[in-house]
Short mmCIF file of C-alpha atoms in Angstrom, two decimals:
data_model
loop_
_atom_site.label_atom_id
_atom_site.label_comp_id
_atom_site.label_asym_id
_atom_site.label_seq_id
_atom_site.Cartn_x
_atom_site.Cartn_y
_atom_site.Cartn_z
CA MET A 9 0.00 -0.03 -0.03
CA LEU A 10 2.81 2.47 0.89
CA SER A 11 4.56 1.82 -2.41
CA HIS A 12 1.30 2.55 -4.19
CA VAL A 13 0.91 5.79 -2.23
CA SER A 14 4.48 6.77 -3.28
CA ARG A 15 3.67 6.25 -6.93
CA VAL A 16 0.50 8.38 -6.58
CA VAL A 17 2.44 11.12 -4.74
CA ARG A 18 5.07 11.24 -7.53
CA ALA A 19 2.31 11.42 -10.09
CA MET A 20 0.70 14.27 -8.24
CA GLY A 21 3.99 16.12 -7.97
CA GLU A 22 3.96 16.44 -11.72
CA SER A 23 0.33 17.46 -11.96
CA PRO A 24 -0.43 20.91 -13.44
CA GLY A 25 -3.27 21.93 -11.10
CA PRO A 26 -5.93 20.93 -8.52
CA GLU A 27 -8.21 19.23 -11.09
CA GLU A 28 -5.35 16.88 -12.14
CA ALA A 29 -4.46 16.27 -8.48
CA THR A 30 -7.94 15.18 -7.51
CA ARG A 31 -8.24 13.07 -10.66
CA VAL A 32 -4.99 11.24 -9.83
CA VAL A 33 -6.16 10.66 -6.25
CA CYS A 34 -9.60 9.39 -7.11
CA GLU A 35 -8.66 7.26 -10.08
CA ALA A 36 -5.53 5.79 -8.49
CA VAL A 37 -6.84 5.23 -4.99
CA VAL A 38 -10.36 4.01 -5.70
CA PRO A 39 -9.31 0.66 -7.35
CA LYS A 40 -7.07 -0.02 -4.30
CA LEU A 41 -9.04 1.30 -1.36
CA ALA A 42 -12.65 2.04 -2.24
CA ASP A 43 -15.55 1.56 -4.57
CA ALA A 44 -16.40 5.26 -4.76
CA ALA A 45 -14.61 8.50 -3.96
CA ALA A 46 -15.16 12.26 -4.12
CA VAL A 47 -13.13 15.37 -3.27
CA TYR A 48 -15.16 18.29 -1.90
CA VAL A 49 -13.76 21.83 -2.26
CA ASP A 50 -15.68 24.99 -1.37
CA GLY A 51 -18.79 22.91 -0.64
CA ALA A 52 -19.03 21.38 -4.08
CA VAL A 53 -17.81 18.12 -5.59
CA TRP A 54 -14.46 18.92 -7.26
CA HIS A 55 -13.98 15.39 -8.66
CA ARG A 56 -16.05 12.20 -8.36
CA VAL A 57 -15.52 8.57 -9.09
CA ASP A 58 -18.79 6.72 -8.48
CA PRO A 59 -19.13 3.57 -10.54
CA ASP A 60 -22.18 2.15 -8.74
CA GLY A 61 -23.97 5.40 -7.85
CA ARG A 62 -23.73 4.74 -4.10
CA LEU A 63 -21.39 7.57 -3.14
CA PRO A 64 -22.36 8.90 0.31
CA PRO A 65 -23.66 12.49 0.61
CA ARG A 66 -21.48 15.48 1.29
CA TRP A 67 -19.81 15.34 4.69
CA ALA A 68 -19.20 18.42 6.85
CA ASP A 69 -15.58 17.83 7.92
CA ASP A 70 -14.80 21.10 9.78
CA GLY A 71 -14.37 19.18 12.98
CA ILE A 72 -12.25 16.36 11.47
CA ARG A 73 -8.49 17.00 11.92
CA GLU A 74 -7.14 13.76 10.57
CA ALA A 75 -8.18 10.79 8.45
CA THR A 76 -11.13 9.24 10.29
CA LEU A 77 -13.30 6.17 9.90
CA LEU A 78 -16.87 7.38 10.05
CA ASP A 79 -17.90 3.75 9.99
CA GLY A 80 -16.18 0.61 8.72
CA HIS A 81 -16.99 1.38 5.11
CA LEU A 82 -16.72 5.20 5.00
CA LEU A 83 -13.44 7.03 5.38
CA ALA A 84 -13.23 10.92 5.61
CA VAL A 85 -9.89 12.65 4.94
CA PRO A 86 -9.61 16.42 5.58
CA LEU A 87 -7.44 18.28 3.17
CA ARG A 88 -5.33 21.01 4.84
CA ALA A 89 -2.37 23.00 3.56
CA TYR A 90 -0.38 25.59 5.55
CA GLY A 91 -3.08 25.49 8.20
CA THR A 92 -5.80 26.29 5.68
CA HIS A 93 -8.74 24.00 5.04
CA VAL A 94 -8.96 23.35 1.30
CA GLY A 95 -11.52 20.48 1.13
CA CYS A 96 -12.41 16.96 2.12
CA ALA A 97 -11.99 13.59 0.46
CA LEU A 98 -14.52 10.80 1.07
CA LEU A 99 -13.76 7.16 0.29
CA ALA A 100 -16.57 4.53 0.45
CA ARG A 101 -16.57 0.79 0.22
CA ASP A 102 -19.39 -1.50 -0.71
CA ALA A 103 -20.92 -3.28 2.29
CA ARG A 104 -19.99 -6.62 0.81
CA ARG A 105 -16.28 -5.79 0.96
CA PRO A 106 -14.13 -5.93 4.08
CA PRO A 107 -14.21 -2.70 6.15
CA PHE A 108 -11.37 -0.18 6.08
CA GLY A 109 -8.52 -0.84 8.46
CA GLU A 110 -5.82 1.19 10.17
CA ALA A 111 -3.49 0.66 7.22
CA HIS A 112 -6.05 2.29 4.97
CA VAL A 113 -6.45 5.22 7.33
CA LEU A 114 -2.67 5.73 7.39
CA ALA A 115 -2.41 5.56 3.62
CA ALA A 116 -5.27 7.98 3.11
CA GLY A 117 -3.73 10.43 5.58
CA GLN A 118 -0.44 10.32 3.78
CA LEU A 119 -2.10 10.89 0.45
CA ALA A 120 -4.02 13.87 1.83
CA VAL A 121 -0.82 15.93 2.33
CA PRO A 122 0.33 16.22 -1.34
CA VAL A 123 -3.26 16.41 -2.54
CA ALA A 124 -4.01 19.38 -0.24
CA LEU A 125 -0.76 21.12 -1.24
CA THR A 126 -1.47 20.65 -4.93
CA ILE A 127 -5.04 21.93 -4.58
CA TYR A 128 -3.83 24.88 -2.53
CA HIS A 129 -1.14 25.90 -4.97
CA GLY A 130 -3.35 25.23 -7.97
CA ARG A 131 -6.12 27.47 -6.59
CA ARG A 132 -3.60 30.17 -5.73
CA ASP A 133 -2.11 30.04 -9.23
CA ARG A 134 -5.59 30.17 -10.75
CA GLN A 135 -6.48 33.23 -8.68
CA GLN A 136 -3.25 34.92 -9.73
CA ASP A 137 -4.02 34.16 -13.37
CA GLU A 138 -7.53 35.57 -13.03
CA THR A 139 -6.19 38.72 -11.34
CA LEU A 140 -3.57 39.14 -14.06
CA GLU A 141 -6.15 38.66 -16.80
CA THR A 142 -8.45 41.25 -15.23
CA LEU A 143 -5.62 43.79 -14.99
CA GLN A 144 -4.54 43.10 -18.56
CA ARG A 145 -8.05 43.36 -19.85
CA GLY A 146 -8.36 46.72 -18.16
CA MET A 147 -5.11 48.04 -19.75
CA ARG A 148 -5.65 46.55 -23.18
CA PRO A 149 -7.00 49.09 -25.70
CA GLY A 150 -10.61 48.33 -26.52
CA ASP A 151 -12.70 48.97 -29.62
CA PRO A 152 -12.74 52.64 -30.56
CA PRO A 153 -16.13 54.33 -30.47
CA ALA A 154 -18.15 54.99 -33.63
CA LEU A 155 -18.00 58.76 -34.27
CA PRO A 156 -19.43 61.04 -36.91
CA GLY A 157 -17.14 62.33 -39.67
CA LEU A 158 -14.64 59.47 -39.73
CA GLU A 159 -14.20 55.76 -40.28
CA ILE A 160 -11.73 53.84 -38.15
CA ALA A 161 -9.66 50.72 -38.80
CA TYR A 162 -7.20 49.34 -36.29
CA ARG A 163 -5.08 46.36 -35.31
CA TYR A 164 -3.34 45.65 -32.00
CA LYS A 165 -1.13 42.71 -31.11
CA PRO A 166 1.33 42.57 -28.18
CA ALA A 167 4.53 40.64 -28.84
CA ALA A 168 4.42 38.69 -25.53
CA GLU A 169 1.79 37.61 -23.06
CA ARG A 170 -1.52 39.41 -23.53
CA VAL A 171 -0.62 43.07 -23.32
CA GLY A 172 2.41 45.21 -24.09
CA GLY A 173 3.65 48.77 -24.16
CA ASP A 174 1.73 49.95 -27.23
CA TRP A 175 -1.60 51.66 -27.05
CA TYR A 176 -4.04 53.66 -29.16
CA ASP A 177 -7.06 55.77 -28.34
CA VAL A 178 -9.85 57.56 -30.17
CA ILE A 179 -11.20 60.24 -27.81
CA PRO A 180 -14.27 62.41 -28.57
CA LEU A 181 -13.77 66.13 -27.95
CA PRO A 182 -16.21 69.06 -27.89
CA GLY A 183 -17.48 70.30 -31.21
CA SER A 184 -17.47 66.78 -32.78
CA ARG A 185 -13.68 66.96 -32.85
CA VAL A 186 -11.68 63.81 -32.22
CA ALA A 187 -8.32 63.17 -30.54
CA LEU A 188 -6.29 60.31 -32.12
CA VAL A 189 -3.48 58.85 -30.08
CA VAL A 190 -0.88 56.13 -30.70
CA GLY A 191 1.92 55.52 -28.19
CA ASP A 192 4.79 53.11 -27.60
CA VAL A 193 6.47 52.57 -24.23
CA MET A 194 10.01 51.27 -24.36
CA GLY A 195 10.21 47.59 -23.41
CA HIS A 196 7.85 44.60 -23.46
CA GLY A 197 5.61 42.56 -21.20
CA LEU A 198 4.00 43.60 -17.94
CA ALA A 199 6.52 46.22 -16.93
CA ALA A 200 5.92 48.17 -20.15
CA ALA A 201 2.17 47.51 -19.85
CA ALA A 202 2.03 49.01 -16.33
CA VAL A 203 3.67 52.21 -17.61
CA MET A 204 1.44 52.21 -20.64
CA GLY A 205 -1.70 51.98 -18.48
CA GLN A 206 -0.61 55.01 -16.45
CA LEU A 207 0.28 57.14 -19.46
CA ARG A 208 -2.82 56.15 -21.35
CA THR A 209 -4.97 57.26 -18.47
CA ALA A 210 -3.00 60.54 -18.30
CA VAL A 211 -3.59 61.21 -22.05
CA GLN A 212 -7.32 60.59 -21.68
CA THR A 213 -7.49 63.01 -18.73
CA LEU A 214 -5.49 65.69 -20.55
CA ALA A 215 -7.64 65.26 -23.68
CA SER A 216 -10.81 65.69 -21.67
CA LEU A 217 -9.54 69.16 -20.69
CA ASP A 218 -9.46 69.97 -24.44
CA LEU A 219 -5.87 71.23 -24.26
CA PRO A 220 -3.93 72.01 -27.46
CA ALA A 221 -2.00 69.07 -28.86
CA GLU A 222 1.41 70.43 -27.92
CA GLN A 223 0.24 71.15 -24.39
CA VAL A 224 -1.05 67.59 -24.02
CA LEU A 225 2.39 66.23 -24.85
CA HIS A 226 4.14 68.74 -22.62
CA SER A 227 1.89 67.80 -19.65
CA LEU A 228 2.31 64.12 -20.41
CA ASP A 229 6.09 64.60 -20.45
CA GLU A 230 5.95 66.12 -16.98
CA MET A 231 3.76 63.37 -15.64
CA ALA A 232 5.93 60.63 -17.16
CA GLN A 233 8.92 61.82 -15.19
CA ARG A 234 6.97 61.18 -12.02
CA LEU A 235 5.09 58.08 -13.05
CA ALA A 236 7.65 56.20 -15.01
CA ALA A 237 11.24 57.29 -14.28
CA GLN A 238 13.91 55.93 -16.58
CA THR A 239 11.33 55.04 -19.21
CA LEU A 240 11.04 56.58 -22.63
CA THR A 241 7.81 56.73 -24.60
CA THR A 242 7.07 57.83 -28.14
CA CYS A 243 3.64 59.26 -28.85
CA VAL A 244 1.70 60.96 -31.64
CA TYR A 245 -1.33 63.04 -30.74
CA CYS A 246 -3.66 64.37 -33.42
CA VAL A 247 -6.91 66.41 -33.30
CA TYR A 248 -9.27 66.16 -36.23
CA ASP A 249 -11.97 68.75 -36.77
CA PRO A 250 -14.63 67.38 -39.16
CA VAL A 251 -16.30 70.76 -39.59
CA LEU A 252 -13.18 72.72 -40.58
CA ARG A 253 -11.65 69.58 -42.15
CA ARG A 254 -8.31 70.21 -40.54
CA CYS A 255 -6.06 67.94 -38.50
CA THR A 256 -3.40 69.09 -36.01
CA ILE A 257 -0.50 66.70 -35.31
CA ALA A 258 2.05 66.70 -32.50
CA SER A 259 4.70 64.02 -32.24
CA ALA A 260 7.08 63.09 -29.45
CA GLY A 261 9.81 61.01 -31.05
CA HIS A 262 7.24 58.84 -32.85
CA LEU A 263 7.41 57.46 -36.38
CA PRO A 264 5.87 59.85 -38.90
CA PRO A 265 2.19 59.41 -39.86
CA ILE A 266 1.30 58.58 -43.46
CA LEU A 267 -1.41 60.52 -45.27
CA LEU A 268 -3.20 58.76 -48.09
CA GLY A 269 -5.09 61.23 -50.28
CA PRO A 270 -8.45 60.74 -51.94
CA ASP A 271 -6.56 60.13 -55.24
CA GLY A 272 -4.51 57.30 -53.65
CA LYS A 273 -1.30 59.28 -53.37
CA ALA A 274 0.58 58.45 -50.14
CA GLU A 275 2.77 60.94 -48.33
CA VAL A 276 5.02 60.57 -45.26
CA LEU A 277 4.25 63.57 -43.05
CA SER A 278 7.00 65.47 -41.33
CA PRO A 279 5.71 66.94 -38.03
CA PRO A 280 8.27 68.96 -36.05
CA ARG A 281 10.98 66.72 -34.62
CA CYS A 282 10.57 66.52 -30.83
CA PRO A 283 12.25 64.09 -28.36
CA PRO A 284 10.36 61.20 -26.72
CA ILE A 285 8.25 61.58 -23.63
CA GLY A 286 10.17 61.27 -20.36
CA LEU A 287 13.25 63.46 -21.01
CA GLY A 288 11.81 66.63 -19.55
CA ARG A 289 12.19 70.35 -20.37
CA THR A 290 11.24 69.61 -23.98
CA PRO A 291 9.22 72.08 -26.12
CA PHE A 292 6.66 70.45 -28.37
CA GLU A 293 5.40 71.84 -31.66
CA THR A 294 2.59 70.95 -34.04
CA MET A 295 1.81 70.88 -37.72
CA GLU A 296 -1.60 71.33 -39.35
CA ILE A 297 -2.76 69.56 -42.45
CA ALA A 298 -5.89 69.69 -44.62
CA ALA A 299 -8.07 66.62 -43.94
CA GLU A 300 -9.88 66.21 -47.22
CA ASP A 301 -12.92 63.96 -47.29
CA GLY A 302 -11.90 60.52 -48.39
CA SER A 303 -8.29 60.88 -47.28
CA MET A 304 -6.81 58.60 -44.66
CA LEU A 305 -4.28 59.16 -41.88
CA VAL A 306 -2.28 56.12 -40.78
CA LEU A 307 -0.68 56.02 -37.33
CA TYR A 308 1.42 53.05 -36.24
CA THR A 309 4.18 51.85 -33.99
CA ASP A 310 7.64 50.54 -35.03
CA GLY A 311 6.53 46.97 -34.64
CA LEU A 312 4.62 47.32 -37.91
CA VAL A 313 7.66 48.33 -40.01
CA GLU A 314 10.79 47.45 -38.09
CA GLU A 315 12.97 44.73 -39.59
CA ARG A 316 16.30 43.55 -38.26
CA GLY A 317 19.23 45.06 -40.16
CA GLN A 318 17.15 47.52 -42.19
CA ASP A 319 17.07 51.29 -41.71
CA ILE A 320 13.76 52.38 -40.20
CA GLY A 321 13.41 55.12 -42.76
CA LEU A 322 13.49 52.58 -45.59
CA SER A 323 10.90 50.54 -43.75
CA VAL A 324 8.58 53.56 -43.50
CA GLU A 325 9.10 54.25 -47.19
CA SER A 326 8.21 50.66 -47.97
CA LEU A 327 4.97 51.06 -46.05
CA ARG A 328 4.17 54.24 -47.91
CA ARG A 329 4.63 52.47 -51.25
CA ARG A 330 2.43 49.60 -50.23
CA LEU A 331 -0.36 52.02 -49.24
CA ALA A 332 0.07 53.95 -52.46
CA ASN A 333 -0.28 50.70 -54.40
CA GLY A 334 -3.72 50.18 -52.92
CA ILE A 335 -3.24 47.62 -50.16
CA SER A 336 -5.91 48.05 -47.50
CA ILE A 337 -5.10 48.65 -43.87
CA GLU A 338 -6.84 45.40 -42.95
CA ALA A 339 -4.81 43.34 -45.40
CA LEU A 340 -1.58 45.10 -44.50
CA SER A 341 -2.15 44.60 -40.81
CA ASP A 342 -3.17 40.95 -41.25
CA ASP A 343 0.01 40.26 -43.23
CA VAL A 344 2.10 41.74 -40.47
CA LEU A 345 0.20 40.06 -37.61
CA SER A 346 0.36 36.66 -39.28
CA ALA A 347 4.18 36.74 -38.98
CA GLU A 348 6.12 36.23 -35.77
CA ARG A 349 7.06 39.58 -34.32
CA THR A 350 9.42 40.42 -31.47
CA ASP A 351 7.75 43.82 -30.88
CA ASP A 352 4.23 44.98 -30.22
CA VAL A 353 2.27 46.00 -33.32
CA THR A 354 -0.33 48.76 -33.37
CA VAL A 355 -2.06 50.37 -36.37
CA LEU A 356 -4.75 53.08 -36.28
CA ALA A 357 -6.07 54.31 -39.62
CA ILE A 358 -8.72 57.05 -39.89
CA ARG A 359 -10.66 57.78 -43.04
CA PHE A 360 -11.80 61.41 -42.92
CA ARG A 361 -15.45 61.94 -43.94
CA GLY A 362 -16.23 65.35 -42.51
CA ILE A 363 -19.58 66.82 -41.52
CA PRO A 364 -21.58 68.22 -44.43
CA SER A 365 -21.76 72.03 -44.36
CA GLU A 366 -25.61 71.88 -44.62
CA HIS A 367 -25.56 70.16 -41.19
CA VAL A 368 -23.79 73.12 -39.55
CA ALA A 369 -25.32 76.41 -38.53
CA GLN A 370 -23.32 79.26 -36.88
CA TRP A 371 -24.07 82.78 -35.73
CA LEU A 372 -22.07 85.67 -34.23
CA LEU A 373 -24.32 87.86 -32.08
CA GLU A 374 -23.82 90.90 -29.84
CA PRO A 375 -24.45 90.35 -26.12
CA GLN A 376 -27.72 92.26 -25.80
CA PRO A 377 -30.83 91.60 -23.61
CA THR A 378 -32.72 90.47 -26.68
CA THR A 379 -30.09 88.05 -27.83
CA PRO A 380 -31.45 84.94 -25.95
CA SER A 381 -34.87 85.40 -27.56
CA ARG A 382 -33.32 85.84 -30.97
CA VAL A 383 -31.25 82.67 -30.52
CA ARG A 384 -34.34 80.67 -29.61
CA GLY A 385 -35.92 81.77 -32.88
CA LEU A 386 -32.83 80.90 -34.90
CA VAL A 387 -32.70 77.45 -33.27
CA ARG A 388 -36.38 76.87 -33.94
CA ARG A 389 -36.11 77.73 -37.69
CA THR A 390 -32.88 75.76 -38.17
CA LEU A 391 -34.22 72.59 -36.53
CA GLY A 392 -37.41 72.92 -38.53
CA SER A 393 -35.40 72.99 -41.77
CA TRP A 394 -33.44 69.90 -40.55
CA GLY A 395 -36.69 68.01 -39.80
CA LEU A 396 -35.99 68.06 -36.04
CA THR A 397 -39.13 69.81 -34.86
CA ALA A 398 -39.60 67.33 -32.04
CA THR A 399 -36.23 68.28 -30.54
CA SER A 400 -36.81 72.03 -30.92
CA PRO A 401 -38.52 72.85 -27.60
CA VAL A 402 -35.73 71.49 -25.39
CA ALA A 403 -32.98 72.76 -27.68
CA GLU A 404 -34.44 76.29 -27.68
CA LEU A 405 -34.76 76.32 -23.90
CA LEU A 406 -31.22 75.11 -23.25
CA ALA A 407 -29.61 77.29 -25.89
CA GLY A 408 -31.43 80.32 -24.53
CA GLU A 409 -30.15 79.54 -21.01
CA LEU A 410 -26.55 79.28 -22.15
CA VAL A 411 -26.79 82.49 -24.16
CA THR A 412 -28.34 84.28 -21.21
CA ASN A 413 -25.31 83.31 -19.05
CA ALA A 414 -22.93 84.48 -21.79
CA VAL A 415 -24.72 87.87 -22.13
CA ARG A 416 -24.24 88.46 -18.39
CA HIS A 417 -20.49 87.81 -18.44
CA THR A 418 -19.11 89.17 -21.71
CA GLN A 419 -18.94 92.39 -23.64
CA ARG A 420 -17.88 90.91 -26.94
CA PRO A 421 -19.83 88.98 -29.59
CA ILE A 422 -21.05 85.54 -28.71
CA THR A 423 -20.70 82.56 -31.10
CA ILE A 424 -23.55 80.01 -31.33
CA ARG A 425 -23.13 76.82 -33.37
CA LEU A 426 -25.49 73.94 -34.09
CA LEU A 427 -24.24 70.67 -35.54
CA ARG A 428 -26.30 67.78 -36.71
CA THR A 429 -24.64 64.36 -36.66
CA ASP A 430 -26.09 61.30 -34.94
CA HIS A 431 -26.84 63.78 -32.18
CA LEU A 432 -27.73 67.47 -32.04
CA LEU A 433 -24.85 69.55 -30.66
CA CYS A 434 -25.16 73.18 -29.50
CA GLU A 435 -22.12 75.25 -28.57
CA VAL A 436 -22.06 78.73 -27.03
CA SER A 437 -18.65 80.51 -26.94
CA ASP A 438 -17.70 83.81 -25.33
CA ASP A 439 -14.52 85.60 -24.22
CA ASP A 440 -14.92 84.89 -20.45
CA HIS A 441 -12.28 82.39 -19.32
CA ARG A 442 -14.14 81.45 -16.12
CA LEU A 443 -15.79 78.05 -16.44
CA PRO A 444 -19.33 77.83 -14.98
CA MET A 445 -20.06 75.35 -12.27
CA VAL A 446 -23.42 73.58 -11.95
CA ARG A 447 -25.19 73.75 -8.63
CA GLU A 448 -28.70 72.98 -7.41
CA PRO A 449 -30.43 76.32 -6.81
CA GLY A 450 -32.30 77.05 -3.61
CA LEU A 451 -35.97 78.16 -3.52
CA LEU A 452 -35.08 81.79 -3.11
CA ASP A 453 -32.07 81.95 -5.48
CA GLU A 454 -32.58 84.36 -8.39
CA ASP A 455 -29.95 82.69 -10.64
CA GLY A 456 -28.12 79.43 -11.03
CA ARG A 457 -31.01 77.60 -12.69
CA GLY A 458 -29.79 77.76 -16.30
CA LEU A 459 -26.87 75.38 -16.10
CA TYR A 460 -28.81 73.14 -13.72
CA LEU A 461 -31.56 72.83 -16.42
CA VAL A 462 -28.88 71.98 -18.97
CA SER A 463 -27.45 69.29 -16.78
CA GLN A 464 -30.84 67.72 -16.19
CA LEU A 465 -32.35 67.90 -19.70
CA ALA A 466 -29.33 67.40 -22.00
CA GLU A 467 -28.02 63.99 -22.82
CA HIS A 468 -24.44 65.26 -22.37
CA TRP A 469 -22.99 68.66 -21.64
CA GLY A 470 -19.62 70.19 -20.80
CA THR A 471 -17.33 73.21 -20.72
CA SER A 472 -13.85 73.81 -22.08
CA ARG A 473 -11.40 76.65 -22.34
CA VAL A 474 -10.52 77.71 -25.89
CA ALA A 475 -8.30 80.36 -27.33
CA GLY A 476 -9.87 83.67 -26.36
CA GLY A 477 -12.42 82.39 -23.82
CA LYS A 478 -14.56 79.30 -23.21
CA THR A 479 -17.20 77.11 -24.82
CA VAL A 480 -20.21 75.59 -23.09
CA TRP A 481 -22.00 72.86 -25.01
CA PHE A 482 -24.78 70.34 -24.77
CA SER A 483 -25.97 67.49 -26.94
CA LEU A 484 -29.46 65.94 -27.43
CA ALA A 485 -30.46 62.64 -28.91
CA ILE A 486 -32.18 62.82 -32.32
CA PRO A 487 -35.43 60.80 -32.29
#
């Protein structure tokens, strides 16, 4: 019996996890000791061998400290590891067979030690894997949102494990503008992924403040020195305006974007050369390009083009030629991802579509007491011409409230803009840099109700500082 136990112990020492451990115990021990066996973990049957269907019911073994004969044909074996209860094994013999003896109790107790250790370590490893997977899933870039004025294609593949140092983001901004981000943290694996997660969150936060592209990179550079010392990161940050059909690009040591025109001509752009993120005291500059409808901007990391022994500039030129020859982003990315790569690969391609001019209305009005009433009339007529009469009452009310606030705080002309996409967007801009704060007005308060109404009735709303003042906006769903 002891030699048989030794063979089972050796088999369990090679087992990959708790399921295998219990399988080895049940299937190896039952033919020698019992007619039926089960291992209970967390109150449920973890593994069962029950050829005749006569396995005894679950046994509460909290009070059992060692292998115990419950009766001559039923043996309970507690499973404990490092002082922790991990389960209970029950072995049963048919009544026609001889009862268990002391040798069986000794053998079962010896078997319980490696079984309990294997289950304990297997459960701990599984919990660690689940925790790691949760963290990686949270850091891994997800599907970009569907936004008006552009089409998005993307590919993402880490070189090792399930997440790496590359990331991309498509971030909605006020005025139907969009921030496009691709970044690459030096290194691979979890260490690079941890830094990537921090920097990606920082970029999203900075973008939500609607800062200029160069200011976003400057602030990210300052944060990187505190968050990720001794780590370099390349990043390209673009802001696309589908109304003006312009795109602003700022790059921090990143590979140059490629612009594919509506006619199929591909061009490697040359944004101002700036060092990577993390060096500090670095000025960042931007370039602005025309974003014609039908053109495509391709952002990528070096994993897409880098080849051992080849100059990176030649690799970028090769990519440009392939795009000019008509290869689609999907086909290009699939070709690259099908090959074994030693670096993370990220591709983000944006096809510019713009917002039709007939879906945009804009006025510049003097801040006079009659201006809110005039704006309500303009909104009513515009929405009527767009076939959005059902949305007009709420839009008139909220636009009038925002303009009323602007009239009180500015002496210069106020800009009002309506945009129709998949939502109705209304923006009111003035030269006052102070951002309004929403608060719930008291019964006797004479003001403070306008922004409160906006926050309650609009689907989304927000404020942002712009050159020369601020913009307050709200959006409504289109029925």
